mmCIF file of C-alpha atoms and ligand atoms in Angstrom:
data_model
loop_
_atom_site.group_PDB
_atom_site.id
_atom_site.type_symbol
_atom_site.label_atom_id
_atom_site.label_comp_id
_atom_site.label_asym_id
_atom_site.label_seq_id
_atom_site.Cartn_x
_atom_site.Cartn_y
_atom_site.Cartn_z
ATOM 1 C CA UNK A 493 5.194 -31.703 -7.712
ATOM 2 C CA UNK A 494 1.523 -30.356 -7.620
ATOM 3 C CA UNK A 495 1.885 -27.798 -4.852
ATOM 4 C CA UNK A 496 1.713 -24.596 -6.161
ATOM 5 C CA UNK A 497 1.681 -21.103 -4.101
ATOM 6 C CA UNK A 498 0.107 -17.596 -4.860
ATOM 7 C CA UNK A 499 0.817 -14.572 -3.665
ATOM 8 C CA UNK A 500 -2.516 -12.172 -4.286
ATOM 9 C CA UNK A 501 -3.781 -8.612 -3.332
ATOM 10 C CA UNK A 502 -7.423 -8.241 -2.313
ATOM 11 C CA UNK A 503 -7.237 -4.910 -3.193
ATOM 12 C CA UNK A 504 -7.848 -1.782 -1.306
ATOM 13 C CA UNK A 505 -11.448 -2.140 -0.168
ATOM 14 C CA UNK A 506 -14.342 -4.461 -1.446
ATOM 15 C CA UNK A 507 -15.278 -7.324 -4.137
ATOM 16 C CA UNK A 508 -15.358 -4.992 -7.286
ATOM 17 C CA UNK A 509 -11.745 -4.181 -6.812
ATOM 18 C CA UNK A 510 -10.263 -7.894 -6.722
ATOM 19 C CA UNK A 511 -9.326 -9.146 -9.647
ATOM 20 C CA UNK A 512 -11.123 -12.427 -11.477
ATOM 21 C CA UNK A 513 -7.128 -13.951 -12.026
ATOM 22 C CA UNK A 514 -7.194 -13.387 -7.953
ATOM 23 C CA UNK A 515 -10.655 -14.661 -7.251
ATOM 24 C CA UNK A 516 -9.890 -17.764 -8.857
ATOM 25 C CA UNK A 517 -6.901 -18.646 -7.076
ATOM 26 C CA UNK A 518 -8.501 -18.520 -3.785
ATOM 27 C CA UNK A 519 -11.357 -20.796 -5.508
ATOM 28 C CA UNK A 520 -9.351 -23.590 -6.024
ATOM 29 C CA UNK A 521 -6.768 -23.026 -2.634
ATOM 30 C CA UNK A 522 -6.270 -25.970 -0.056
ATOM 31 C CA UNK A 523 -5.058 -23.109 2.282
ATOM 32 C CA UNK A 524 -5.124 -19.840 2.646
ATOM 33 C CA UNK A 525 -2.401 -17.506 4.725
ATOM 34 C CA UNK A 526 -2.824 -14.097 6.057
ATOM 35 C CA UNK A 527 -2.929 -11.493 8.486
ATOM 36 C CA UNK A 528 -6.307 -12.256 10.278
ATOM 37 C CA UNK A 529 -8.147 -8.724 8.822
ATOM 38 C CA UNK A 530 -7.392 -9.572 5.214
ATOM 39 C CA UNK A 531 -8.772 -13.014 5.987
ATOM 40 C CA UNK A 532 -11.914 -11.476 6.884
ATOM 41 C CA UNK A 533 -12.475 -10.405 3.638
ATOM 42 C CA UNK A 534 -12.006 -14.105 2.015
ATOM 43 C CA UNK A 535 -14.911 -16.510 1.159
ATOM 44 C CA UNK A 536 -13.458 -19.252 1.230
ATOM 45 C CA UNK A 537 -13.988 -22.499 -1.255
ATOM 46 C CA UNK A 538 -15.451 -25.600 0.918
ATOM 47 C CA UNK A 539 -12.928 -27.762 2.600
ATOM 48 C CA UNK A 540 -9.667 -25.039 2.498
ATOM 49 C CA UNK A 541 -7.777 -24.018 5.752
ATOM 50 C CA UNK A 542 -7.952 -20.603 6.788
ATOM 51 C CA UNK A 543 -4.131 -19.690 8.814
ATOM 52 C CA UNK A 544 -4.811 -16.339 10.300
ATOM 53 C CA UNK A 545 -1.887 -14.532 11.937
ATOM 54 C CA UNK A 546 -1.236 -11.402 13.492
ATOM 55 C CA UNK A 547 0.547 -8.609 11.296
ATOM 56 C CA UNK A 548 4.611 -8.660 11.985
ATOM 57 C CA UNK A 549 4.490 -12.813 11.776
ATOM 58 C CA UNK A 550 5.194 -12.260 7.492
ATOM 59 C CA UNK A 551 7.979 -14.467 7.193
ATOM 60 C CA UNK A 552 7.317 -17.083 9.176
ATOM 61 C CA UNK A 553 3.939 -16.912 7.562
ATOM 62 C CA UNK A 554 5.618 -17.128 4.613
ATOM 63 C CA UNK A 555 8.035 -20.144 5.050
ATOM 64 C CA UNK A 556 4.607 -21.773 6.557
ATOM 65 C CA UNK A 557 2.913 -21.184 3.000
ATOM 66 C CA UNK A 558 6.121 -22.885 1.007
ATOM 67 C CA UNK A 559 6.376 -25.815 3.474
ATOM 68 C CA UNK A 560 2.723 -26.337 2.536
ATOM 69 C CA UNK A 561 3.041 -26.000 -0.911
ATOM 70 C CA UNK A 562 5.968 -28.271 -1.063
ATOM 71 C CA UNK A 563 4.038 -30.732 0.307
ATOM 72 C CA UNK A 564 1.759 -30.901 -2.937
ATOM 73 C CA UNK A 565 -1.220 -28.533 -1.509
ATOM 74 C CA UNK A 566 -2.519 -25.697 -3.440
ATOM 75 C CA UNK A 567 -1.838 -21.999 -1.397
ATOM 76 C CA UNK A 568 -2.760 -18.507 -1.393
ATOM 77 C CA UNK A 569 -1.265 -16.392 0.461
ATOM 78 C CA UNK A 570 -3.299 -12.717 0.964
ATOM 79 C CA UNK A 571 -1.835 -9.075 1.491
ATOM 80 C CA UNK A 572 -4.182 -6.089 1.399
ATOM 81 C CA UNK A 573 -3.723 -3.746 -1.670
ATOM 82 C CA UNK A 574 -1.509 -5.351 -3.939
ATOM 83 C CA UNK A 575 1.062 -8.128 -2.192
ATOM 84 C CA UNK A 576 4.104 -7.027 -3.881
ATOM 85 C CA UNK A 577 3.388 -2.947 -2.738
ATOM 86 C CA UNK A 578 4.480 -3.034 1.104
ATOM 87 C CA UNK A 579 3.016 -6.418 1.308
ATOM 88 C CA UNK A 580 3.180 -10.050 1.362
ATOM 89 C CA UNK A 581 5.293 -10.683 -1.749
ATOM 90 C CA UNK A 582 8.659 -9.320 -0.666
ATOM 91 C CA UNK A 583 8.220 -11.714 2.641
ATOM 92 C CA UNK A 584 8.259 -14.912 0.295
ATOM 93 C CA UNK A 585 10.693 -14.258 -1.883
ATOM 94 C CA UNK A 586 13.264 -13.209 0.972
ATOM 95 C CA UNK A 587 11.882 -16.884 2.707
ATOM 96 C CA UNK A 588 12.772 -18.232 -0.127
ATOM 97 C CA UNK A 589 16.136 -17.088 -0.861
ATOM 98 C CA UNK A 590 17.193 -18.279 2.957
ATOM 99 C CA UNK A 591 14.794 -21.331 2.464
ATOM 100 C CA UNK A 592 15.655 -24.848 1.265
ATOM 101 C CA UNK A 593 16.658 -25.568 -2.239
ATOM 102 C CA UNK A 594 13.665 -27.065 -2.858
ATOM 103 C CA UNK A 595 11.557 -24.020 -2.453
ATOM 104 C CA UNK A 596 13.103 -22.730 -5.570
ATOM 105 C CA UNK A 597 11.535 -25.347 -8.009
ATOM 106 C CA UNK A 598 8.148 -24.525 -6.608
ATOM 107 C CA UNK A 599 5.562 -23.193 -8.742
ATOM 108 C CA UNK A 600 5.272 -19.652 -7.293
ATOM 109 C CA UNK A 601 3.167 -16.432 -9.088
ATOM 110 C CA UNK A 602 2.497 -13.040 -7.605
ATOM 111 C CA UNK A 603 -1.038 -11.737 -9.045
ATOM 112 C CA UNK A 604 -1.122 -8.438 -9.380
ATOM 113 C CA UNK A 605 -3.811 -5.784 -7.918
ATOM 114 C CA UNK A 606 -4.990 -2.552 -7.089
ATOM 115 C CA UNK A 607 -2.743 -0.673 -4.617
ATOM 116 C CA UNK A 608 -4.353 2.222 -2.034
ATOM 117 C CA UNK A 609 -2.392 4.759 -4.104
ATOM 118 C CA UNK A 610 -4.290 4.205 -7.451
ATOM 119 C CA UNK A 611 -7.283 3.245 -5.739
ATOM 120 C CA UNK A 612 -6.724 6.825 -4.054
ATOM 121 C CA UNK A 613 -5.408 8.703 -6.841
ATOM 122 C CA UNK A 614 -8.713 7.478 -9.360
ATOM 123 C CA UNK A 615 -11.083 8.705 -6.794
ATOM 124 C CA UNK A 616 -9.054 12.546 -6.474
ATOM 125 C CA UNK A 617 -8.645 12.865 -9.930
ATOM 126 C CA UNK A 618 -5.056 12.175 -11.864
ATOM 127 C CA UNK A 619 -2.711 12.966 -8.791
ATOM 128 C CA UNK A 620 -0.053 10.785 -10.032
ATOM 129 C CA UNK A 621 -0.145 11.904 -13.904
ATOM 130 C CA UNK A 622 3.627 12.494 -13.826
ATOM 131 C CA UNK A 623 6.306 11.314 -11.824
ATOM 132 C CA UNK A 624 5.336 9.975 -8.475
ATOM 133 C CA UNK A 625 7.444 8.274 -5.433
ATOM 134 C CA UNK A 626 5.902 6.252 -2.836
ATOM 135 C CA UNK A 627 7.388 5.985 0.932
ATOM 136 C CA UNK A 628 6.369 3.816 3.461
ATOM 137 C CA UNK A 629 6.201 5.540 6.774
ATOM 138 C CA UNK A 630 6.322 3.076 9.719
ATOM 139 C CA UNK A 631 9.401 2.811 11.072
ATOM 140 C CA UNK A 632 8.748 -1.086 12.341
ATOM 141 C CA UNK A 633 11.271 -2.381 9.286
ATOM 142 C CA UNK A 634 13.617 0.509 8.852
ATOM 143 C CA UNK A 635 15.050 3.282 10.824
ATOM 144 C CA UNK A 636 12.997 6.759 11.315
ATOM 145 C CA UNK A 637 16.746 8.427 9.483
ATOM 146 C CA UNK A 638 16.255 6.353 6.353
ATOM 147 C CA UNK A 639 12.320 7.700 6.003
ATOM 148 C CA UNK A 640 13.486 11.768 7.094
ATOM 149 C CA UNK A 641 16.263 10.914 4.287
ATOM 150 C CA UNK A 642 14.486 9.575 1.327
ATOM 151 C CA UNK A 643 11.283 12.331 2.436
ATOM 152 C CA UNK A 644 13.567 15.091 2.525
ATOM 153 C CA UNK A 645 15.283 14.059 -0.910
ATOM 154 C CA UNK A 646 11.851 13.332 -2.913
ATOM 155 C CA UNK A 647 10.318 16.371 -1.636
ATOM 156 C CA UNK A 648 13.190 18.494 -2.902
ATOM 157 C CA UNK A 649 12.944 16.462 -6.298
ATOM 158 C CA UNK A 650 9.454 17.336 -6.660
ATOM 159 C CA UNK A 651 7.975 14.098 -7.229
ATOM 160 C CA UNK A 652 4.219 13.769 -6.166
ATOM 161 C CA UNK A 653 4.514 11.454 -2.970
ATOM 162 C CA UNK A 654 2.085 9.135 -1.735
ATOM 163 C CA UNK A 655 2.788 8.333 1.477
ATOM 164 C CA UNK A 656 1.621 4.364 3.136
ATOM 165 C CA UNK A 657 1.178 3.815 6.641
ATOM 166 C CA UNK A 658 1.479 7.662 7.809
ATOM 167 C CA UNK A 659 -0.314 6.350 11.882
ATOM 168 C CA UNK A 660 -1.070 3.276 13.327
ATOM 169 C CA UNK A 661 -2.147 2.287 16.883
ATOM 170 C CA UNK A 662 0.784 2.348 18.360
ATOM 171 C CA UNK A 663 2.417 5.793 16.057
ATOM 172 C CA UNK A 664 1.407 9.144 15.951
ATOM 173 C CA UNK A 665 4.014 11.503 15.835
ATOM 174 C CA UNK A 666 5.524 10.195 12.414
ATOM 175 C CA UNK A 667 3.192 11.543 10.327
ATOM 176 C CA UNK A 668 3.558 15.255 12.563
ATOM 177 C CA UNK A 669 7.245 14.593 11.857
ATOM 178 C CA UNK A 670 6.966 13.898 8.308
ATOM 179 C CA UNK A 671 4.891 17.113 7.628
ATOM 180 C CA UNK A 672 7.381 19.213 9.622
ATOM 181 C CA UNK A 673 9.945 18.084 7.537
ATOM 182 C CA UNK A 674 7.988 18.343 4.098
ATOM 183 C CA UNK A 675 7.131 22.040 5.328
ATOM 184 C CA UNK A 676 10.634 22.825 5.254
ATOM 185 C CA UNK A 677 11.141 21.307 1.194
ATOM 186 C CA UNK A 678 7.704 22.053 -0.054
ATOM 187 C CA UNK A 679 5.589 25.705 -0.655
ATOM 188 C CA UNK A 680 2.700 25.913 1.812
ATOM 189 C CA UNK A 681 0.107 26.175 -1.270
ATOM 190 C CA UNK A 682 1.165 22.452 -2.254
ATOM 191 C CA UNK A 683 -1.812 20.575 -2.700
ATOM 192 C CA UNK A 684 -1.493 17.661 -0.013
ATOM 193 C CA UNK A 685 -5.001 15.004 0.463
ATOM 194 C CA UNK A 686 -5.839 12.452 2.552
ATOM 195 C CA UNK A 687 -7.421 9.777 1.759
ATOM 196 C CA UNK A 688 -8.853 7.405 3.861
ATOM 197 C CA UNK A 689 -10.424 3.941 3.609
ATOM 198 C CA UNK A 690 -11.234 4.508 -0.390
ATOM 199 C CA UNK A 691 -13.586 2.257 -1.251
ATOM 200 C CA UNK A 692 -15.609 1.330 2.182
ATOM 201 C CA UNK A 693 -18.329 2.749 3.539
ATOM 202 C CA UNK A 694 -16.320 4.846 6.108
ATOM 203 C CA UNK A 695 -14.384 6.355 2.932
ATOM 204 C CA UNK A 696 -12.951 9.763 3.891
ATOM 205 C CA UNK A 697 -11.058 12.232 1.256
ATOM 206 C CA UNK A 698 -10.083 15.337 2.296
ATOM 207 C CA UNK A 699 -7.748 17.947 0.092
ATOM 208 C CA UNK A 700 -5.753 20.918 1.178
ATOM 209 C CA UNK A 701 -2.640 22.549 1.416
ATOM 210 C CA UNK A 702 0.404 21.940 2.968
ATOM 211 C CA UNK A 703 0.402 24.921 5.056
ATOM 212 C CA UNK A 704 -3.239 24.115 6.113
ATOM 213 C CA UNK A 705 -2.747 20.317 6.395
ATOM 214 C CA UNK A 706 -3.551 18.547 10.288
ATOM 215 C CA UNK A 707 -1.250 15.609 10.069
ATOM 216 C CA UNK A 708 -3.475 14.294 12.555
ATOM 217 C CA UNK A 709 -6.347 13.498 10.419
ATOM 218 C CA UNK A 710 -3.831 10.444 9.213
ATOM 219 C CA UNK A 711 -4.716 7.492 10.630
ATOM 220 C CA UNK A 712 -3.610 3.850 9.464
ATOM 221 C CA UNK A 713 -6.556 3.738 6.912
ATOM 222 C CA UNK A 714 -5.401 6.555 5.395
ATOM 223 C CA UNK A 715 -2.953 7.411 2.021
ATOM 224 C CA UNK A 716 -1.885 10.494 1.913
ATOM 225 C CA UNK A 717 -1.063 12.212 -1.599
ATOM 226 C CA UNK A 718 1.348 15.418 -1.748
ATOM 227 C CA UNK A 719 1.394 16.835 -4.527
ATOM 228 C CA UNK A 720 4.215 18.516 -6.728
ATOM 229 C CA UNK A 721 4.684 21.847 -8.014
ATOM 230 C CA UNK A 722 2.781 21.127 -11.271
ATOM 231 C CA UNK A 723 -0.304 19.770 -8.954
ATOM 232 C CA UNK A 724 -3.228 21.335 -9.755
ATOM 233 C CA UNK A 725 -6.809 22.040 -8.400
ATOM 234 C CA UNK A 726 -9.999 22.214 -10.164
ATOM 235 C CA UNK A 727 -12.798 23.529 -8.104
ATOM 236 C CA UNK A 728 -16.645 21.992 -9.300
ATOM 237 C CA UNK A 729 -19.595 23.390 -7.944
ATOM 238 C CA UNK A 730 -21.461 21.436 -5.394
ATOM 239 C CA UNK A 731 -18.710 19.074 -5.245
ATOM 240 C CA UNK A 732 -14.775 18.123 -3.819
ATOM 241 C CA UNK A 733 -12.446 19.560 -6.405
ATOM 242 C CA UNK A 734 -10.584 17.204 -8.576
ATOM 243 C CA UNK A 735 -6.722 17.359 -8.295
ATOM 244 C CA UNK A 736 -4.218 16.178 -11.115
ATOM 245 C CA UNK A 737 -0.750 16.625 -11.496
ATOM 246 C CA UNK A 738 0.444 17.803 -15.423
ATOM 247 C CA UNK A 739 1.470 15.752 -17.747
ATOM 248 C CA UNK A 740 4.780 17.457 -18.210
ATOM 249 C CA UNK A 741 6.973 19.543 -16.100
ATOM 250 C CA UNK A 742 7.265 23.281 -16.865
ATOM 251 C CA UNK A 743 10.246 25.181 -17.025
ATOM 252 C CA UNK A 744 11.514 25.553 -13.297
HETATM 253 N N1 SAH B 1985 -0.194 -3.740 0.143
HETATM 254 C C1 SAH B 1985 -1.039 -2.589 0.449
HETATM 255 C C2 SAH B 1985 -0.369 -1.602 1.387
HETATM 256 C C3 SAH B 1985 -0.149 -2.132 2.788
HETATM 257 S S1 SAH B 1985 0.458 -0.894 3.858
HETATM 258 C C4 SAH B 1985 -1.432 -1.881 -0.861
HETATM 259 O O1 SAH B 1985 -0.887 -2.230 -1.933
HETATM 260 O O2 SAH B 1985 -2.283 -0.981 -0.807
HETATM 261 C C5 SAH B 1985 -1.062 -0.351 4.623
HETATM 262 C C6 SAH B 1985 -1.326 1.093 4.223
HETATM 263 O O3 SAH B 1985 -1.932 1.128 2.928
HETATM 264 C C7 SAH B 1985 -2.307 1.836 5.119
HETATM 265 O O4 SAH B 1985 -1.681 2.344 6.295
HETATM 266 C C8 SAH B 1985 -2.741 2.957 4.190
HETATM 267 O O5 SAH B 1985 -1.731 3.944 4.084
HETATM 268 C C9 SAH B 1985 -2.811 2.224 2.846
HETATM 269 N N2 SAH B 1985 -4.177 1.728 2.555
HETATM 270 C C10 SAH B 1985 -4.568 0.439 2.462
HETATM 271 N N3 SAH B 1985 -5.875 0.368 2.134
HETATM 272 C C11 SAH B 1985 -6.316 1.639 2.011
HETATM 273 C C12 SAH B 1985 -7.576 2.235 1.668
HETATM 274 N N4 SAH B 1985 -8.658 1.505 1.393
HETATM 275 N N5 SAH B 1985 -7.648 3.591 1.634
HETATM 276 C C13 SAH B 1985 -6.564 4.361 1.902
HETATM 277 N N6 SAH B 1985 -5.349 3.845 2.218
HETATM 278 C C14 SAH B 1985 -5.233 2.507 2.283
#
């Protein structure tokens, strides 16, 4: 069997941040699988077979990527960020445990890459220096409870959180409920930033404080990074301040 399938991140934003392990898997790919925007950001090697879908379609883009594969071509399959962070990876594996038998021999890898959050976190400072949690907003996989739950719970544990997907088109009150909720667990001088499209030309990053914070500046380009009790500031003159969260936990 000379299929083989790859799972890859393109990273967060541009060239520089995509790894050479993941730029030459897509060198030598017969096909390449994604949600059309990713695809965008592919040059593709002469001859190979772009399959852009829309965003929701994972796992049947998935089982489309192992029925290729198993038929002896060479396939990448692309998520934004990192795959295997809120992305592609998850989707193959679970079409793979429902799939045929045969998907199981296939020579499958994951390649890992830079996820928004430390993409994020290296342009703020050292945010997530100590322990960090990260929570996936959108409700289109799990319901609205779970997310109030697990916010809720990490916000009382004091874990830095970096929250993905706070807004999208069609969602705008989640991250307005999220905040209302972290309000009600967190001091209003917690250091909370948003950071949007790191790495592009349209990057944004914003810090303030809880009490201060517009949920509304959230949009679905943007992480947003709340930050713990031992989250500090450090102002610089003529520029943002830095933020980074201490490397150990004073007494409470
Ligand atoms: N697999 C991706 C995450 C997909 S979820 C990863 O590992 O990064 C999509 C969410 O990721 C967005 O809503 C946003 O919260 C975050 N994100 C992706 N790219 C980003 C960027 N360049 N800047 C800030 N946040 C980003």
């Amino acid at each position: 069997m000379s299929g083989w399938l790859r799972v890859v991140g393109l990273g967060p934003a541009g060239a520089e941040w995509v790894t050479p392990e993941v730029t030459d898997a897509l060198a030598s790919a017969e096909h390449i699988l994604g949600y059309h925007t990713y695809l965008r950001r592919v040059s593709p090697p002469a001859g190979a077979t772009l399959h852009g879908s829309d965003n929701g379609d994972e796992l049947a883009r998935a089982r489309h990527a192992l029925e290729l594969a198993l038929g002896g071509a060479r396939v990448v399959v692309v998520s934004g960020g990192d795959a295997g962070v809120f992305g592609m990876a998850a989707a193959v594996f679970e079409a793979i445990e429902h799939g045929r038998p045969s998907f199981r021999e296939l020579d499958v890898r994951v390649l890992p890459a830079v996820t928004a959050m430390l993409a994020a976190a290296a342009r703020l400072g050292a945010p997530l220096g100590h322990d960090f949690c990260a929570l996936n907003l959108s409700d289109n996989l799990k319901p609205w409870a779970t997310i109030e739950r697990r916010l809720a719970l990490a916000a009382q544990a004091d874990f830095v959180l970096a929250l993905y997907n706070p807004a999208s088109k069609a969602r705008s009150e989640q991250a307005q409920l999220a905040f209302a909720l972290l309000r009600q667990h967190r001091a209003p001088s917690a250091i909370v930033a948003f950071a949007s499209a790191v790495g592009r030309a349209d990057e944004e990053l914003y810090i303030t404080t809880l009490g201060e914070a517009d949920p509304a500046r959230a949009d679905m380009r943007t992480l947003i990074l709340v930050g713990s009790s031992n989250t500090r500031r450090i102002e610089r003159p003529g520029a943002p301040p830095w933020i980074y969260t201490l490397r150990g936990t004073r007494q409470a």
